[in-house]
Amino acid sequence: MAAFAIAVAAVAAICGCRVNRPRNDHAATQTLYDSMVSDPGTFNPVLITDSASAVAIGDMFESLTRVNPRTTLFEPGLARSWEFSDGDQTLTFHLRHDVKWSDGAPFTARDVLFTMRVIYDPKIPNSMVSAMMIDGKPIAASAPDDYTVVVRMPRPFAPILSSMQFAILPAHVLAGAYEAGRFNRTWGIDTPPDRLIGLGAFLMTRYVPAQLIAYRRNSDYWMRDEQGAPLPRLKGEVHLIVPDQNAQYLQFQSGMTDVYHPRPEEVWPLEQAAKRLNITVAKVGIDTGSLFFAFNRNPRHYVHDGVADPRYQWFTDVNFMRALAHAVDKQGMIDLCYRGLAVPAVSDVSPENKIYHNPNLKDYGYNLELAAQILDRAGYRMIRPGVRGDPEGRPLVFRLTTNTGVPVRDQMCAIFKQDLQKLGITVNYRPLDFITLVKALDLSFDWDCVLIGFTGAIEPNDASDFLRSSGNLHIWDPAQPKPATPWEAQIDHLMDEGTMVVDPYKRARYYWQIQQILHDQLPMIETVRAVTYVAYRNSLENYYPTVWGLYHPEWIEFRAR
Amino acid sequence: MNAPAATFRAENRAVAERRGWTAAVGREWRAAALTVKLSAILLLAFYVFAAASPLVAPYDPAQQWRTMPDCPPMRLHPAPPSEWSHGFLYAYPMRLDNPIARHYAEDRSRRTFVRLFYRGHLFTTAPDAPPFFLMGSENLGRDLFSRIVYGARVSMCIGLVGVAISFSLGIMVGAFSGLMGGFADSAIMRLCEIEMSLPSFYFLLALAAVIPSGLSTTATFFLIVAIMAFISWAGFARVIRGMAASVRSAPYVEAARALGGSRRRLLFRHIIPAVIGFAAVNASLSIPGYILGESALSLLGLGIQEPAASWGNLLSQAMDPQTIAYFPWILIPGLFISAAVMAFNFLGDHLRDRFDPSNAA
């Protein structure tokens, strides 16, 4: 009843918005409004663990290098150039001379060294340190002068440019707090915005919890456009904090925000309304992450008192897994769950990762008859109508889970379950709330099959915690003391080899091979990748979204009327 | 006394009794307001749905037509007499002509005949023919009407089972407490109050979250009912206890006690019969709470799990205003919930008016 009332109210809200749409002054004030789903957890760039915080301070801080989202290659940032020497074991950054912190102090090599010291401090928990370890040892850095940073590696380490992509902290502001052991409590969300000293394109002016974060243009920003005019062109930015995506959608329609990332079912209505709302709906690209069914092959879950649960044998039997791979109706998932706005995923690396994605993998096509044949041949035969058994005659039953509250995942699980039912395999599906699910995956290992997604990165070594057998995110059997299978050992080896070659195009073949191994051994079955869209006001100029972020965001502006 | 006469008299008595029973129901029926009559008919229909789902539903509720998600309800047309051999009614199959918009068009070149009493269903289509969606299909291309019919099993039974549990628990504890008086009474009632002071919906959420995975749908269903009953018995027990305490000092109970009636005898022969009429009325009024509770849990994904249907989890698709705007038929399960809740309330009110002793004067 309550749900019904909410539903009616929501319909009324949609209709209401169509009738009176307030005029906004975003173009007149050159202020870009968009929305974010939750409040930030911290304003301290080193302590960030959540995406909302990353969005909140993303435009205030910068790193030595930046990635061109169109080419996925590195470009100069706070460092105007860099060079490798000494057999790729030394990397020298030459910093820009014209960069100033927002309090007027110059940006120097001291800031870079201070930030590295903070990240490597064991008392300061942060997510960056794992990417900055080479064979378990920190990277040594020194500053021969104020505008040069020299990084020495014990061996050639290809991901170094990606590792050095941390946001630089102002040493003159934070060193005192760090020396006093108060770093973990600095720059929390209760810090007055004018005390957050940044050097990015925008500076925070106001944070109202649960409502908005506002920014103004950094007039001392170092970038200039082709004519030498200062950047960024926008005078301000506002992130509205709107936890409910339906509300975000309505706000975009009513003109309160200028940019919106629609869900698949919203793309069509927005395209239809594009003219009336004066917006553009553009395809951004293919999701950079990976969404897959993982199967637990952790002996700690299955083997008790020397007796192995049969599921352990099934999930480690490559024939069983191949049959299941042929039972995933990817096209059905695309049509039903994504309105056709998705593509089948074959590799665990997105095709948007242009260099490291292996395009030669051949997908397991949806074919239930073939799946049944493979099962029959491998000894998994029907033991009674509608029930298939393993070679020892035990019925095939396992549990499937995912996190609650994501309708698309629910539907994908329902489709998979239905197809396995046709093969005679019983799946007990029950979604778990996110915390419970993470505990099952990380601590109790009490799960059989899970539909789960990982985000993707350009640097392939960033996935090392997932790919290496010793990794904590090696989801099917995490933190192995030594590789459980020969192919996992081979992946570990390829991960080592892949970091030794600096040229990305020469590196790629190691990662292509890893994708091939995962595709053949099937510890997890890839599903689909959404094709993402963005909708934005036609009055925005130079708005070039890509799946890896905005291209040249400093050039964005509202067209003068 | 000769045998035939005795037989005759016995038969006569049976006929008279039957007449008495039917006559009483008839009398009640004529005295009832129209809303009460409609409610009774509606509830009867829903329970027929639940009891005979495989017969009433045209399709297997889990069958997915993956090329027909969110298909609108189809219209029925009477077939001309020349085609009665195929069926008396037909519909035009729907074709998905824009998968992104999920826009359908009737395919006028073909017909799908809807056959009555065919293949063990009240009505259905031939197995190789395109499906007929009376109330449309939901987002996985499953027939919404079939799912509503099967969903009635959960949604209509959850109230009865739940009330049966909380009713028996509440009546036993309440009557016992009222009869005993003194310290036992205070202790039991304070426990009830503690239980009642728990924020019930959050308590329900917490309990539902710890249901182990891997349980069958039926087991999950009974666990959810048990959880909901466990939350609601205390309030019930308190009311019964109050009635029992007042009955305890009534002259006939005093008399029974003075004559040496045991505590058990007092409880089962005097106290419980005195409160059971009120309890029955109260129970019928608390059934809607269970239906709504289940739908709230299912809406949050903690109730009956896919692919099993309940009216609550069918409605969970309607949480998104987008979806309602484009596929309004997915609100139909909500109409069923409202109808059932309203019917139980009308019927319960009517029963209270008729049987509550405080209204007798």
Coordinates of N, CA and C in Angstrom, one line a residue, chain A residues 162-360:
Chain A
S162 N 51.8 4.9 -14.0 CA 50.5 4.8 -13.4 C 50.6 4.9 -11.8
S163 N 51.6 4.3 -11.3 CA 51.8 4.3 -9.8 C 52.0 5.8 -9.3
M164 N 52.7 6.6 -10.2 CA 53.0 7.9 -9.8 C 51.9 8.9 -10.0
Q165 N 50.7 8.3 -10.3 CA 49.5 9.2 -10.6 C 48.7 9.5 -9.3
F166 N 49.4 9.8 -8.2 CA 48.7 10.2 -7.0 C 48.5 11.7 -6.9
A167 N 47.4 12.1 -6.3 CA 47.2 13.6 -6.1 C 48.3 14.1 -5.1
I168 N 48.9 15.2 -5.5 CA 50.0 15.8 -4.7 C 49.4 16.7 -3.6
L169 N 49.9 16.5 -2.4 CA 49.5 17.3 -1.2 C 50.4 18.5 -1.0
P170 N 49.9 19.6 -0.5 CA 50.7 20.7 -0.1 C 51.5 20.5 1.1
A171 N 52.8 20.3 1.0 CA 53.7 20.0 2.1 C 53.6 21.1 3.2
H172 N 53.6 22.4 2.7 CA 53.7 23.5 3.6 C 52.5 23.6 4.5
V173 N 51.4 23.0 4.1 CA 50.1 23.1 4.8 C 50.0 21.9 5.8
L174 N 50.4 20.7 5.3 CA 50.0 19.5 6.0 C 51.2 18.9 6.7
A175 N 52.4 19.3 6.5 CA 53.6 18.7 7.1 C 53.5 18.8 8.6
G176 N 53.0 19.9 9.1 CA 52.9 20.1 10.6 C 52.0 19.0 11.2
A177 N 50.8 18.9 10.6 CA 49.9 17.9 11.1 C 50.4 16.5 11.0
Y178 N 51.2 16.2 9.9 CA 51.7 14.9 9.7 C 52.8 14.6 10.8
E179 N 53.7 15.6 11.1 CA 54.7 15.4 12.1 C 54.1 15.2 13.4
A180 N 53.0 15.8 13.7 CA 52.3 15.8 15.0 C 51.5 14.5 15.1
G181 N 51.5 13.7 14.0 CA 50.7 12.4 14.1 C 49.2 12.6 13.9
R182 N 48.8 13.8 13.4 CA 47.4 14.1 13.2 C 46.9 13.9 11.8
F183 N 47.7 13.4 10.9 CA 47.3 13.4 9.5 C 46.0 12.7 9.2
N184 N 45.7 11.5 9.9 CA 44.5 10.8 9.7 C 43.3 11.6 10.0
R185 N 43.4 12.7 10.8 CA 42.3 13.5 11.2 C 42.2 14.8 10.4
T186 N 43.2 15.0 9.5 CA 43.1 16.3 8.8 C 42.3 16.2 7.5
W187 N 41.7 17.4 7.2 CA 40.9 17.6 6.0 C 39.8 16.6 5.9
G188 N 39.1 16.4 7.1 CA 37.9 15.6 7.1 C 36.8 16.5 6.5
I189 N 35.6 16.0 6.4 CA 34.5 16.7 5.8 C 34.1 17.9 6.6
D190 N 34.6 18.0 7.8 CA 34.2 19.2 8.6 C 35.1 20.4 8.4
T191 N 36.1 20.2 7.6 CA 37.1 21.3 7.3 C 36.5 22.4 6.6
P192 N 36.7 23.7 7.0 CA 36.1 24.8 6.2 C 36.8 24.8 4.8
P193 N 36.0 24.9 3.7 CA 36.5 24.8 2.4 C 37.7 25.7 2.1
D194 N 37.7 26.9 2.7 CA 38.9 27.8 2.4 C 40.2 27.3 3.0
R195 N 40.1 26.3 3.9 CA 41.4 25.8 4.4 C 41.9 24.5 3.6
L196 N 41.1 24.1 2.6 CA 41.6 23.1 1.7 C 42.4 23.7 0.6
I197 N 43.7 23.6 0.7 CA 44.6 24.3 -0.2 C 44.9 23.3 -1.4
G198 N 44.4 23.7 -2.6 CA 44.6 22.9 -3.8 C 45.3 23.6 -4.9
L199 N 45.5 23.0 -6.0 CA 46.1 23.6 -7.2 C 45.4 23.2 -8.5
G200 N 44.2 22.6 -8.3 CA 43.5 22.2 -9.5 C 42.7 23.3 -10.2
A201 N 41.9 22.9 -11.1 CA 41.2 23.9 -11.9 C 40.1 24.6 -11.1
F202 N 39.6 23.9 -10.1 CA 38.5 24.5 -9.3 C 38.9 24.4 -7.8
L203 N 38.3 25.3 -7.0 CA 38.5 25.3 -5.6 C 37.2 25.3 -4.9
M204 N 37.1 24.5 -3.8 CA 35.8 24.4 -3.1 C 35.5 25.7 -2.4
T205 N 34.2 26.1 -2.5 CA 33.8 27.3 -1.7 C 32.7 26.9 -0.7
R206 N 32.0 25.8 -0.9 CA 30.9 25.6 0.1 C 30.6 24.1 0.1
Y207 N 30.4 23.5 1.3 CA 29.9 22.2 1.3 C 28.7 22.1 2.3
V208 N 27.5 21.8 1.8 CA 26.4 21.6 2.7 C 26.0 20.1 2.7
P209 N 26.3 19.5 3.8 CA 26.1 18.0 3.8 C 24.7 17.6 3.3
A210 N 24.6 16.6 2.5 CA 23.4 16.0 2.0 C 22.7 17.0 1.0
Q211 N 23.4 18.1 0.7 CA 22.8 19.0 -0.3 C 23.7 19.3 -1.5
L212 N 24.8 19.9 -1.3 CA 25.6 20.3 -2.4 C 27.1 20.6 -2.0
I213 N 27.9 20.5 -3.0 CA 29.3 21.0 -2.9 C 29.5 22.0 -4.1
A214 N 30.0 23.2 -3.7 CA 30.1 24.3 -4.7 C 31.6 24.6 -4.9
Y215 N 32.0 25.0 -6.1 CA 33.4 25.3 -6.4 C 33.4 26.6 -7.2
R216 N 34.6 27.3 -7.1 CA 34.8 28.4 -8.0 C 36.1 28.1 -8.8
R217 N 36.2 28.8 -9.9 CA 37.3 28.7 -10.8 C 38.6 29.1 -10.1
N218 N 39.7 28.4 -10.3 CA 41.0 28.8 -9.8 C 41.7 29.7 -10.8
S219 N 41.7 31.0 -10.4 CA 42.2 32.0 -11.4 C 43.7 31.9 -11.6
D220 N 44.4 31.2 -10.7 CA 45.9 31.0 -10.9 C 46.2 29.7 -11.6
Y221 N 45.2 29.0 -12.1 CA 45.4 27.7 -12.7 C 46.5 27.7 -13.8
W222 N 47.3 26.7 -13.9 CA 48.5 26.8 -14.8 C 48.2 26.6 -16.2
M223 N 47.0 25.9 -16.6 CA 46.8 25.6 -18.0 C 46.3 26.8 -18.8
R224 N 46.7 26.9 -20.1 CA 46.3 28.0 -21.0 C 45.8 27.3 -22.2
D225 N 44.8 27.9 -22.9 CA 44.3 27.4 -24.1 C 45.2 27.7 -25.3
E226 N 44.8 27.4 -26.5 CA 45.6 27.6 -27.7 C 46.0 29.1 -27.9
Q227 N 45.1 30.0 -27.5 CA 45.3 31.4 -27.7 C 46.0 32.0 -26.5
G228 N 46.4 31.2 -25.5 CA 47.0 31.7 -24.3 C 46.1 32.3 -23.3
A229 N 44.8 32.1 -23.5 CA 43.8 32.5 -22.5 C 43.7 31.6 -21.3
P230 N 43.5 32.1 -20.1 CA 43.5 31.2 -19.0 C 42.3 30.2 -19.0
L231 N 42.6 29.0 -18.4 CA 41.6 28.0 -18.2 C 41.4 27.7 -16.7
P232 N 40.4 27.1 -16.3 CA 39.2 26.6 -17.1 C 38.3 27.7 -17.5
R233 N 37.5 27.4 -18.4 CA 36.6 28.5 -18.9 C 35.3 28.6 -18.1
L234 N 34.9 27.6 -17.4 CA 33.7 27.7 -16.5 C 34.1 28.5 -15.3
K235 N 33.1 29.3 -14.8 CA 33.4 30.1 -13.6 C 33.2 29.3 -12.3
G236 N 32.4 28.3 -12.4 CA 32.1 27.5 -11.2 C 31.5 26.1 -11.5
E237 N 31.4 25.3 -10.5 CA 30.8 24.0 -10.6 C 30.0 23.8 -9.3
V238 N 28.9 23.0 -9.5 CA 28.1 22.6 -8.3 C 27.8 21.1 -8.4
H239 N 28.2 20.3 -7.4 CA 27.7 18.9 -7.4 C 26.5 18.9 -6.4
L240 N 25.3 18.5 -6.9 CA 24.2 18.3 -6.0 C 24.3 16.9 -5.5
I241 N 24.0 16.7 -4.2 CA 24.1 15.4 -3.6 C 22.6 14.8 -3.6
V242 N 22.4 13.9 -4.5 CA 21.1 13.3 -4.7 C 21.2 11.8 -4.6
P243 N 20.8 11.1 -3.5 CA 21.1 9.7 -3.4 C 20.2 8.8 -4.4
D244 N 19.0 9.3 -4.7 CA 18.1 8.5 -5.5 C 18.2 8.8 -7.0
Q245 N 18.5 7.8 -7.8 CA 18.7 8.1 -9.2 C 17.4 8.5 -9.9
N246 N 16.3 8.1 -9.4 CA 15.0 8.6 -10.0 C 15.0 10.1 -9.8
A247 N 15.4 10.6 -8.6 CA 15.3 12.0 -8.3 C 16.3 12.7 -9.2
Q248 N 17.5 12.1 -9.4 CA 18.5 12.7 -10.3 C 18.0 12.9 -11.7
Y249 N 17.2 11.9 -12.1 CA 16.7 11.9 -13.5 C 15.7 13.1 -13.6
L250 N 14.8 13.2 -12.6 CA 13.8 14.3 -12.6 C 14.5 15.6 -12.5
Q251 N 15.5 15.7 -11.8 CA 16.2 17.0 -11.7 C 16.9 17.4 -13.0
F252 N 17.4 16.4 -13.7 CA 18.0 16.8 -15.0 C 16.9 17.2 -15.9
Q253 N 15.7 16.5 -15.9 CA 14.6 16.9 -16.8 C 14.1 18.3 -16.5
S254 N 14.1 18.6 -15.2 CA 13.6 19.9 -14.9 C 14.6 21.1 -15.0
G255 N 15.8 20.7 -15.5 CA 16.8 21.8 -15.7 C 17.7 22.1 -14.5
M256 N 17.5 21.4 -13.4 CA 18.4 21.7 -12.2 C 19.8 21.3 -12.4
T257 N 20.0 20.2 -13.2 CA 21.4 19.8 -13.5 C 21.6 19.8 -15.0
D258 N 22.9 19.9 -15.4 CA 23.2 20.1 -16.8 C 23.7 18.8 -17.5
V259 N 24.0 17.8 -16.6 CA 24.6 16.6 -17.1 C 23.9 15.4 -16.4
Y260 N 23.7 14.3 -17.1 CA 23.1 13.2 -16.5 C 23.5 11.9 -17.2
H261 N 23.8 10.9 -16.3 CA 24.2 9.6 -16.9 C 23.0 8.6 -16.8
P262 N 22.2 8.5 -17.9 CA 21.0 7.7 -17.8 C 21.2 6.2 -17.7
R263 N 20.2 5.6 -17.1 CA 20.2 4.1 -17.1 C 19.6 3.7 -18.5
P264 N 19.9 2.4 -18.8 CA 19.4 2.0 -20.2 C 18.0 2.3 -20.5
E265 N 17.1 2.1 -19.5 CA 15.7 2.4 -19.8 C 15.4 3.9 -19.9
E266 N 16.3 4.7 -19.6 CA 16.0 6.2 -19.7 C 16.5 6.8 -21.0
V267 N 17.4 6.0 -21.7 CA 18.0 6.6 -22.9 C 16.9 6.9 -23.9
W268 N 16.0 6.0 -24.2 CA 15.0 6.2 -25.2 C 14.1 7.4 -24.9
P269 N 13.5 7.5 -23.6 CA 12.7 8.7 -23.3 C 13.5 10.0 -23.5
L270 N 14.8 10.0 -23.1 CA 15.5 11.2 -23.2 C 15.8 11.6 -24.6
E271 N 16.0 10.5 -25.5 CA 16.2 10.8 -26.9 C 15.0 11.4 -27.5
Q272 N 13.8 10.9 -27.0 CA 12.6 11.4 -27.6 C 12.3 12.9 -27.1
A273 N 12.8 13.2 -25.9 CA 12.5 14.5 -25.4 C 13.7 15.5 -25.7
A274 N 14.7 15.0 -26.4 CA 15.9 15.8 -26.6 C 15.6 17.2 -27.1
K275 N 14.7 17.3 -28.1 CA 14.4 18.6 -28.7 C 13.7 19.5 -27.7
R276 N 12.7 18.9 -27.0 CA 11.9 19.7 -26.1 C 12.8 20.2 -24.9
L277 N 13.7 19.3 -24.4 CA 14.5 19.7 -23.3 C 15.8 20.4 -23.7
N278 N 16.0 20.5 -25.0 CA 17.2 21.1 -25.6 C 18.5 20.4 -25.1
I279 N 18.5 19.1 -25.2 CA 19.7 18.4 -24.7 C 20.2 17.5 -25.8
T280 N 21.4 17.0 -25.6 CA 22.0 16.0 -26.5 C 22.2 14.7 -25.7
V281 N 21.8 13.6 -26.3 CA 22.0 12.3 -25.7 C 23.1 11.6 -26.5
A282 N 24.2 11.4 -25.9 CA 25.4 10.8 -26.7 C 25.8 9.5 -26.1
K283 N 26.2 8.6 -27.0 CA 26.8 7.4 -26.6 C 28.2 7.6 -26.0
V284 N 28.6 7.1 -24.9 CA 29.9 7.4 -24.3 C 30.8 6.2 -24.7
G285 N 30.4 5.0 -24.5 CA 31.2 3.8 -24.9 C 30.8 2.6 -24.1
I286 N 31.7 1.6 -24.1 CA 31.4 0.4 -23.4 C 31.9 0.4 -22.0
D287 N 31.2 -0.1 -21.1 CA 31.6 -0.1 -19.7 C 33.0 -0.6 -19.5
T288 N 33.8 0.0 -18.7 CA 35.2 -0.3 -18.5 C 35.4 -1.5 -17.5
G289 N 34.3 -1.8 -16.8 CA 34.5 -2.9 -15.8 C 34.1 -4.2 -16.4
S290 N 33.9 -5.1 -15.5 CA 33.6 -6.5 -15.9 C 32.5 -7.1 -14.9
L291 N 31.5 -7.7 -15.4 CA 30.4 -8.3 -14.6 C 30.4 -9.7 -15.0
F292 N 30.6 -10.6 -13.9 CA 30.7 -12.0 -14.2 C 30.1 -12.9 -13.1
F293 N 29.9 -14.1 -13.5 CA 29.5 -15.1 -12.5 C 30.8 -15.8 -12.1
A294 N 31.1 -15.7 -10.8 CA 32.3 -16.3 -10.3 C 31.9 -17.6 -9.5
F295 N 32.7 -18.6 -9.6 CA 32.4 -19.9 -9.0 C 33.5 -20.2 -7.9
N296 N 33.0 -20.4 -6.7 CA 33.9 -20.6 -5.6 C 34.7 -21.9 -5.8
R297 N 36.0 -21.8 -5.8 CA 36.9 -23.0 -5.9 C 37.9 -23.0 -4.7
N298 N 37.4 -22.5 -3.6 CA 38.2 -22.3 -2.4 C 38.1 -23.6 -1.6
P299 N 39.2 -24.4 -1.4 CA 39.0 -25.6 -0.6 C 38.6 -25.3 0.8
R300 N 38.9 -24.1 1.3 CA 38.5 -23.8 2.7 C 37.0 -23.8 2.9
H301 N 36.3 -23.6 1.8 CA 34.8 -23.7 1.9 C 34.3 -25.1 1.7
Y302 N 35.0 -25.9 0.9 CA 34.4 -27.2 0.5 C 35.0 -28.4 1.3
V303 N 36.2 -28.3 1.7 CA 36.9 -29.5 2.3 C 36.8 -29.4 3.8
H304 N 36.1 -30.3 4.4 CA 36.1 -30.4 5.9 C 36.4 -31.8 6.3
D305 N 37.3 -31.9 7.2 CA 37.8 -33.2 7.8 C 38.2 -34.1 6.6
G306 N 38.8 -33.6 5.6 CA 39.4 -34.4 4.5 C 38.3 -34.8 3.5
V307 N 37.0 -34.4 3.7 CA 36.0 -34.8 2.8 C 35.6 -33.6 2.0
A308 N 35.7 -33.7 0.6 CA 35.4 -32.5 -0.2 C 34.0 -32.6 -0.6
D309 N 33.3 -31.4 -0.6 CA 32.0 -31.2 -1.1 C 32.0 -31.5 -2.6
P310 N 30.9 -32.1 -3.2 CA 31.0 -32.4 -4.6 C 31.0 -31.1 -5.4
R311 N 30.5 -30.0 -4.9 CA 30.5 -28.7 -5.7 C 32.0 -28.3 -6.0
Y312 N 32.9 -28.7 -5.2 CA 34.3 -28.4 -5.4 C 34.8 -29.1 -6.7
Q313 N 34.4 -30.3 -6.8 CA 34.8 -31.0 -8.1 C 34.1 -30.5 -9.3
W314 N 32.8 -30.1 -9.2 CA 32.1 -29.5 -10.4 C 32.8 -28.2 -10.8
F315 N 33.0 -27.3 -9.9 CA 33.5 -26.0 -10.2 C 35.0 -26.0 -10.7
T316 N 35.7 -27.0 -10.3 CA 37.1 -27.1 -10.8 C 37.2 -28.0 -12.1
D317 N 36.0 -28.5 -12.5 CA 36.0 -29.3 -13.7 C 35.7 -28.4 -14.9
V318 N 36.7 -28.3 -15.8 CA 36.6 -27.3 -16.9 C 35.5 -27.7 -17.8
N319 N 35.1 -29.0 -18.0 CA 34.0 -29.4 -18.8 C 32.7 -28.8 -18.3
F320 N 32.5 -29.0 -17.0 CA 31.3 -28.5 -16.3 C 31.2 -27.0 -16.5
M321 N 32.3 -26.3 -16.3 CA 32.3 -24.8 -16.5 C 32.1 -24.4 -17.9
R322 N 32.6 -25.2 -18.9 CA 32.4 -24.8 -20.3 C 30.9 -25.0 -20.6
A323 N 30.3 -26.0 -20.1 CA 28.8 -26.2 -20.4 C 28.1 -25.0 -19.8
L324 N 28.4 -24.6 -18.6 CA 27.7 -23.4 -18.0 C 28.0 -22.2 -18.8
A325 N 29.2 -22.0 -19.4 CA 29.4 -20.9 -20.2 C 28.5 -20.8 -21.4
H326 N 28.2 -22.0 -21.9 CA 27.3 -22.0 -23.1 C 25.9 -21.8 -22.7
A327 N 25.6 -21.8 -21.4 CA 24.2 -21.7 -20.9 C 23.9 -20.2 -20.5
V328 N 24.9 -19.3 -20.7 CA 24.6 -17.9 -20.4 C 24.0 -17.2 -21.6
D329 N 22.8 -16.8 -21.5 CA 22.1 -16.2 -22.6 C 22.4 -14.7 -22.6
K330 N 23.6 -14.4 -23.2 CA 24.0 -13.0 -23.1 C 23.1 -12.1 -23.9
Q331 N 22.6 -12.5 -25.1 CA 21.8 -11.7 -25.9 C 20.5 -11.4 -25.1
G332 N 19.9 -12.5 -24.5 CA 18.7 -12.3 -23.7 C 18.9 -11.3 -22.6
M333 N 20.1 -11.4 -21.9 CA 20.4 -10.4 -20.9 C 20.5 -9.0 -21.4
I334 N 21.1 -8.9 -22.6 CA 21.2 -7.6 -23.2 C 19.8 -7.0 -23.6
D335 N 19.0 -7.9 -24.1 CA 17.6 -7.4 -24.5 C 16.7 -7.1 -23.3
L336 N 16.8 -8.0 -22.3 CA 15.9 -7.9 -21.2 C 16.3 -6.9 -20.2
C337 N 17.6 -7.0 -19.8 CA 18.1 -6.2 -18.7 C 18.6 -4.8 -19.1
Y338 N 19.1 -4.7 -20.4 CA 19.8 -3.5 -20.8 C 19.1 -2.9 -22.0
R339 N 17.9 -3.3 -22.3 CA 17.1 -2.7 -23.5 C 18.0 -2.8 -24.7
G340 N 18.8 -3.7 -24.9 CA 19.6 -3.8 -26.1 C 20.9 -2.9 -26.0
L341 N 21.0 -2.1 -24.9 CA 22.1 -1.2 -24.9 C 23.3 -1.8 -24.1
A342 N 23.8 -2.9 -24.6 CA 25.0 -3.6 -24.0 C 25.6 -4.5 -25.0
V343 N 26.8 -5.0 -24.8 CA 27.4 -5.9 -25.7 C 27.9 -7.1 -24.9
P344 N 28.0 -8.3 -25.6 CA 28.5 -9.5 -24.8 C 29.9 -9.2 -24.4
A345 N 30.2 -9.6 -23.2 CA 31.6 -9.5 -22.7 C 32.3 -10.8 -22.9
V346 N 33.4 -10.8 -23.5 CA 34.2 -12.0 -23.7 C 35.4 -12.1 -22.8
S347 N 36.1 -11.0 -22.7 CA 37.3 -11.0 -21.9 C 37.1 -10.2 -20.6
D348 N 37.9 -10.4 -19.6 CA 37.7 -9.6 -18.4 C 38.2 -8.2 -18.5
V349 N 38.9 -7.9 -19.6 CA 39.3 -6.5 -19.9 C 38.4 -5.9 -20.9
S350 N 37.9 -4.7 -20.7 CA 37.0 -4.1 -21.6 C 37.6 -3.7 -22.9
P351 N 36.9 -3.8 -24.0 CA 37.4 -3.4 -25.3 C 37.8 -1.9 -25.3
E352 N 37.2 -1.1 -24.4 CA 37.6 0.3 -24.3 C 39.1 0.4 -23.8
N353 N 39.6 -0.6 -23.3 CA 41.1 -0.6 -22.9 C 41.8 -1.0 -24.2
K354 N 42.0 0.0 -25.0 CA 42.4 -0.3 -26.4 C 43.6 -1.1 -26.6
I355 N 44.6 -0.8 -25.7 CA 45.9 -1.5 -25.9 C 45.9 -2.9 -25.3
Y356 N 45.3 -3.0 -24.1 CA 45.4 -4.3 -23.3 C 44.3 -5.3 -23.5
H357 N 43.2 -4.9 -24.2 CA 42.1 -5.8 -24.5 C 42.5 -6.8 -25.6
N358 N 42.3 -8.1 -25.3 CA 42.6 -9.1 -26.3 C 41.4 -9.3 -27.2
P359 N 41.4 -8.9 -28.5 CA 40.3 -9.0 -29.3 C 40.1 -10.3 -30.0
N360 N 41.0 -11.3 -29.7 CA 41.0 -12.5 -30.4 C 40.2 -13.6 -29.7

